[in-house]
XYZ file of C-alpha atoms in Angstrom:
401
model
C 0.006 0.012 -0.003
C 1.454 3.404 -0.884
C 2.542 5.494 2.056
C 0.008 8.243 1.445
C -2.871 5.796 1.294
C -1.740 4.004 4.389
C -1.509 7.306 6.319
C -4.960 8.311 5.146
C -6.382 4.991 6.342
C -4.728 5.348 9.733
C -6.027 8.894 10.069
C -9.595 7.850 9.419
C -9.337 4.919 11.805
C -7.911 7.157 14.572
C -10.580 9.835 13.990
C -13.373 7.279 14.139
C -12.045 5.800 17.342
C -11.521 9.136 19.021
C -14.870 10.644 17.994
C -16.582 7.603 19.514
C -14.516 7.948 22.705
C -14.023 11.678 23.033
C -15.310 11.515 26.645
C -12.105 9.726 27.540
C -9.981 12.704 26.542
C -8.062 14.501 29.344
C -10.159 17.314 30.858
C -10.518 19.284 34.079
C -14.132 18.375 34.731
C -17.489 17.614 33.122
C -18.416 19.393 29.887
C -21.264 21.824 29.813
C -23.351 19.414 27.815
C -22.822 16.791 30.482
C -24.074 19.108 33.205
C -26.954 20.604 31.260
C -28.190 17.228 30.129
C -28.394 15.877 33.644
C -27.123 12.566 34.847
C -26.810 9.512 32.684
C -25.570 7.147 35.390
C -28.544 5.940 37.543
C -26.124 4.843 40.262
C -24.619 8.313 40.645
C -25.635 10.965 43.124
C -28.740 12.805 41.709
C -28.610 16.570 41.471
C -30.879 19.356 40.248
C -29.915 21.975 37.675
C -31.150 25.521 38.223
C -30.518 28.505 35.921
C -29.774 31.700 37.867
C -32.536 34.245 37.253
C -33.892 37.230 39.167
C -36.690 34.998 40.566
C -34.127 32.390 41.769
C -32.075 35.164 43.485
C -35.177 36.476 45.235
C -35.948 32.993 46.578
C -32.426 32.498 47.901
C -32.407 35.995 49.419
C -35.618 35.150 51.306
C -33.868 32.186 52.903
C -30.723 34.074 53.864
C -29.700 33.325 57.496
C -31.258 35.504 60.176
C -30.315 35.647 63.856
C -34.066 35.683 64.574
C -34.537 32.456 62.552
C -36.447 30.083 64.828
C -35.993 32.507 67.773
C -38.416 35.269 68.528
C -36.788 38.732 68.503
C -39.112 41.143 70.365
C -37.778 43.219 73.257
C -37.501 41.282 76.553
C -40.216 41.710 79.121
C -39.561 43.161 82.588
C -36.761 41.643 84.572
C -38.224 38.987 86.842
C -36.826 37.616 90.069
C -35.181 34.234 90.202
C -33.847 31.900 92.855
C -30.718 33.435 94.394
C -31.479 37.104 93.540
C -30.925 39.523 96.399
C -34.001 41.623 97.117
C -34.575 44.744 99.230
C -38.041 45.406 100.741
C -39.135 48.787 102.220
C -42.583 49.140 103.878
C -44.296 52.512 104.393
C -47.181 53.261 106.755
C -49.377 56.343 106.659
C -49.172 56.987 110.399
C -47.394 55.901 113.542
C -48.833 53.216 115.797
C -49.115 50.604 113.149
C -47.250 47.324 112.618
C -43.852 48.851 111.823
C -43.914 52.489 113.020
C -44.004 52.977 116.861
C -46.686 55.208 118.337
C -44.193 57.615 119.985
C -42.804 58.459 116.539
C -45.658 60.830 115.921
C -47.724 61.401 112.935
C -45.513 62.163 109.987
C -45.984 61.162 106.348
C -43.331 58.853 104.917
C -42.758 56.719 107.958
C -41.076 53.525 106.677
C -38.950 50.563 107.628
C -36.364 48.801 105.478
C -36.078 45.080 105.952
C -32.730 43.316 105.717
C -31.749 42.236 102.247
C -32.610 38.661 101.541
C -32.174 36.025 98.802
C -35.025 34.515 96.948
C -35.048 31.058 98.532
C -35.100 27.707 96.776
C -38.915 27.710 96.942
C -38.965 31.004 95.105
C -40.170 33.096 98.048
C -38.984 35.982 100.270
C -40.158 36.547 103.848
C -41.926 39.679 105.089
C -42.912 40.056 108.758
C -46.660 39.688 109.353
C -47.131 38.811 105.726
C -45.298 35.475 105.718
C -43.774 33.982 102.541
C -44.300 36.077 99.476
C -43.834 34.569 96.043
C -41.031 36.285 94.148
C -39.761 33.788 91.577
C -40.725 34.699 87.986
C -42.497 37.832 89.182
C -41.634 41.533 88.682
C -40.969 43.979 91.508
C -44.388 45.538 90.980
C -46.173 42.150 91.286
C -44.252 41.387 94.537
C -45.057 44.876 95.929
C -48.706 44.190 95.255
C -48.704 40.870 97.067
C -46.997 42.459 100.128
C -49.585 45.235 100.331
C -52.462 42.769 99.984
C -51.025 40.671 102.794
C -50.597 43.677 105.152
C -53.554 45.927 104.330
C -55.814 44.536 107.063
C -53.144 44.902 109.760
C -50.891 47.878 108.864
C -52.065 51.558 108.416
C -52.464 52.094 104.670
C -49.290 50.120 103.823
C -47.190 50.699 100.807
C -44.178 48.622 99.742
C -41.133 49.214 97.529
C -39.270 46.162 96.286
C -35.881 46.573 94.613
C -33.409 44.148 93.065
C -30.105 44.589 94.853
C -28.050 41.871 93.177
C -29.084 40.170 89.998
C -27.922 36.573 89.853
C -30.400 34.845 87.479
C -31.421 37.165 84.668
C -27.968 37.018 83.079
C -26.590 37.093 79.570
C -23.427 35.040 78.778
C -21.026 36.202 76.002
C -18.278 33.658 75.274
C -15.631 32.909 72.662
C -13.618 35.286 70.520
C -14.410 38.484 72.513
C -11.927 40.564 74.460
C -13.579 40.083 77.855
C -15.837 37.011 78.006
C -18.329 37.593 80.740
C -21.645 36.794 82.240
C -23.500 39.938 83.223
C -26.978 41.034 84.269
C -29.481 41.796 81.563
C -30.262 45.473 81.090
C -33.833 46.239 82.208
C -34.070 48.864 79.444
C -33.375 46.159 76.822
C -30.260 45.641 74.720
C -29.572 44.010 71.352
C -27.017 41.266 70.527
C -24.430 43.785 69.406
C -24.832 45.745 72.679
C -24.233 42.579 74.627
C -21.045 41.800 72.549
C -19.912 45.323 73.161
C -20.237 44.888 76.919
C -17.928 41.855 76.515
C -15.255 43.984 74.882
C -16.226 43.452 71.247
C -14.836 40.754 68.851
C -11.056 40.147 68.810
C -10.792 40.092 65.040
C -11.863 42.486 62.329
C -15.198 40.729 62.108
C -15.347 39.583 58.466
C -14.568 35.973 59.369
C -16.434 36.111 62.763
C -19.693 34.302 63.442
C -22.264 34.820 66.163
C -24.302 32.002 67.561
C -27.303 32.692 69.806
C -28.797 30.006 72.004
C -32.120 30.582 73.711
C -34.686 28.187 75.229
C -33.025 25.173 73.586
C -32.982 26.785 70.085
C -29.824 27.878 68.297
C -29.096 30.033 65.293
C -25.934 31.413 63.666
C -25.165 34.373 61.362
C -22.018 36.203 60.252
C -21.024 39.070 62.568
C -21.101 41.443 59.574
C -24.747 40.702 59.063
C -25.596 42.123 62.501
C -23.701 45.344 61.563
C -25.031 45.855 58.035
C -28.519 44.362 58.407
C -30.166 45.814 61.559
C -33.140 43.429 61.404
C -30.753 40.611 62.311
C -29.541 42.470 65.385
C -32.384 41.308 67.637
C -32.857 41.939 71.346
C -30.966 39.793 73.788
C -33.024 38.146 76.499
C -32.108 37.075 80.045
C -30.696 33.621 79.946
C -29.310 33.986 76.411
C -25.905 32.532 75.573
C -24.002 34.353 72.812
C -20.967 32.491 71.402
C -18.608 34.470 69.125
C -16.170 32.419 67.038
C -13.963 32.818 64.034
C -14.252 30.531 61.028
C -12.922 31.793 57.607
C -15.459 31.320 54.847
C -14.016 29.623 51.727
C -15.001 28.500 48.311
C -13.255 26.234 45.844
C -12.667 27.071 42.145
C -12.085 24.413 39.447
C -12.054 24.229 35.681
C -11.329 26.931 33.208
C -10.877 29.714 35.706
C -7.768 31.869 35.823
C -6.644 30.079 39.012
C -7.800 26.888 40.770
C -7.826 26.129 44.470
C -9.419 27.206 47.701
C -9.973 30.899 48.379
C -11.028 32.772 51.485
C -13.929 35.244 51.262
C -12.028 37.812 53.295
C -15.362 39.510 53.779
C -18.524 38.631 55.587
C -20.069 37.825 52.205
C -19.123 38.020 48.547
C -21.096 37.790 45.271
C -20.601 35.301 42.517
C -18.920 38.048 40.423
C -16.433 38.808 43.153
C -15.697 35.119 43.550
C -15.031 34.658 39.805
C -12.677 37.672 39.965
C -10.947 36.375 43.041
C -10.271 33.027 41.240
C -8.586 34.998 38.404
C -11.553 35.371 36.142
C -12.337 33.056 33.265
C -9.487 31.605 31.084
C -9.949 33.425 27.796
C -8.402 30.533 25.873
C -10.426 27.743 27.413
C -13.593 28.831 29.227
C -17.163 28.803 27.977
C -18.670 31.909 29.474
C -22.172 30.406 29.235
C -21.154 27.441 31.347
C -20.217 28.695 34.786
C -21.687 26.608 37.622
C -22.008 26.817 41.387
C -22.351 23.491 43.297
C -24.250 23.803 46.565
C -26.431 21.761 48.945
C -29.817 23.295 49.704
C -32.464 22.523 52.281
C -35.565 20.813 50.942
C -37.773 23.831 51.658
C -35.473 26.056 49.540
C -35.298 23.516 46.774
C -39.059 23.270 46.689
C -39.380 27.038 46.307
C -36.942 26.815 43.394
C -39.299 24.473 41.599
C -37.280 21.216 42.300
C -39.200 17.967 42.832
C -37.662 17.156 46.231
C -39.448 13.807 46.316
C -36.808 12.392 43.994
C -34.016 13.054 46.527
C -33.208 11.320 49.791
C -31.513 12.956 52.687
C -31.812 16.352 54.395
C -29.704 18.164 51.714
C -30.610 18.518 48.038
C -27.556 18.790 45.646
C -28.142 21.762 43.390
C -26.019 23.025 40.476
C -26.668 26.710 39.577
C -25.814 27.854 36.097
C -25.088 31.414 34.977
C -24.486 32.679 31.418
C -21.764 35.289 31.141
C -22.258 35.517 27.353
C -25.454 37.368 28.242
C -24.520 40.927 29.425
C -27.313 40.724 32.010
C -25.493 37.734 33.561
C -22.972 40.093 35.125
C -25.725 41.965 36.940
C -27.164 38.701 38.180
C -23.746 37.608 39.354
C -23.412 40.745 41.524
C -26.638 39.808 43.339
C -26.061 36.147 43.661
C -24.367 35.537 47.040
C -21.804 32.818 47.428
C -21.941 30.659 50.576
C -19.333 28.985 52.649
C -17.923 25.774 51.001
C -19.530 26.449 47.582
C -17.784 24.984 44.565
C -17.256 27.249 41.527
C -16.714 25.448 38.253
C -16.112 26.889 34.757
C -16.423 24.420 31.940
C -14.218 24.305 28.905
C -15.624 25.562 25.559
C -16.573 22.881 23.030
C -13.840 24.095 20.683
C -11.211 23.329 23.310
C -12.436 19.740 23.481
C -12.420 19.541 19.642
C -8.893 20.825 19.577
C -7.846 18.143 22.010
C -9.337 15.489 19.769
C -7.572 16.822 16.708
C -4.294 17.028 18.543
C -4.684 13.458 19.732
C -5.426 12.302 16.207
C -2.370 14.100 14.936
C -0.314 12.389 17.680
C -1.641 8.962 16.776
C -1.086 9.348 13.008
C 2.348 10.833 13.526
C 3.300 7.883 15.735
C 2.207 5.418 13.054
C 3.546 7.474 10.134
C 7.009 8.267 11.493
C 8.405 4.669 11.116
C 7.012 4.454 7.644
C 8.618 7.691 6.630
C 11.896 6.581 8.182
C 11.771 3.229 6.304
C 10.871 4.983 3.082
C 13.746 7.445 3.429
C 16.118 4.554 4.227
C 15.048 2.753 1.041
C 15.643 5.870 -1.004
C 19.087 6.218 0.481
C 19.996 2.595 -0.255
C 18.829 2.963 -3.847
C 20.726 6.127 -4.343
C 23.886 4.390 -3.102
C 23.240 1.338 -5.264
C 23.011 3.469 -8.462
C 25.808 5.724 -7.516
C 28.464 3.003 -7.088
C 28.350 1.516 -10.678
C 28.459 4.962 -12.143
C 31.650 5.726 -10.165
C 33.225 2.393 -11.339
C 32.512 3.191 -14.963
C 34.277 6.486 -14.704
C 37.387 4.827 -13.400
């Protein structure tokens, strides 16, 4: 077979084999067609594909973490006494000669007696002479004053009572973790918000962009970034007596793969970043390889979020629904959407190669295969030509001699 025909046959065979097996070519991840077409392997982990639109962004924004999530955020009610609180009781009588003011004291308005300070006992009571045990636990000073007056009104002369909290030992707020002065301090009767409580503990140790705040109340717990309390006042809810506020540092990160300018793990270095900022932080898209219409964000979503996005959650098992978000940077509006789409901690950012890049890989591989086969043939052909030239050259030289 002539060399040219043989090479042509080998080229066609290599092309046919590679076109049929182009998915086995080296690549940095799935192609855009693989992702957009969904899964082909029934044994693989199922996922949902969602295109980023203004409606999708609105749904995700409505599920953004809030410190009040699951925890009611109204101002606390009046401070109430608890077991161990130190209480002061002052009793007034309108005239002398009553239970507490001796007769020789004369008639003068404002006659009073102050009882020794006492703790609320383990039964939740305080003791008042001639009134007996007065319930104080879970009651306000006004409610305790009213009970004292009711118990004395038939024996004392127009009694009045003033009850004051001397030492607060139960209505406390604890602030722990990455603050300058971790402390447990009495709740402010005027009401204070979570940031106020953190300020009383000396404020966070770091700059705040990688700081998180966890609030625990009545067995419920919720966590938000510290920056959210600063920039979104609705998240800065009131602290209540008995709250535990834990401040800790945990850098938020995302991972970039594929045809981005750089691959690896990147820190947010802010309390939140948008998809546009994340792409820029990863070096942008590789102009020679990336398909701008095939930029994806891998994330696990809660079932209620997935349902609002129009995903049939019944097809998925487990508490987390795998979702792949797609944004099209070929569309100029995609850049505006990317500035609104917020990345979350541990998201995976993937930019797929353009189809032309994959085609170029196939052609390069075909060239490599055909060159590998053709090079020995060319070498043998050149050797034959050399031998023939020597063979014809030797007789000619002999004839001249």
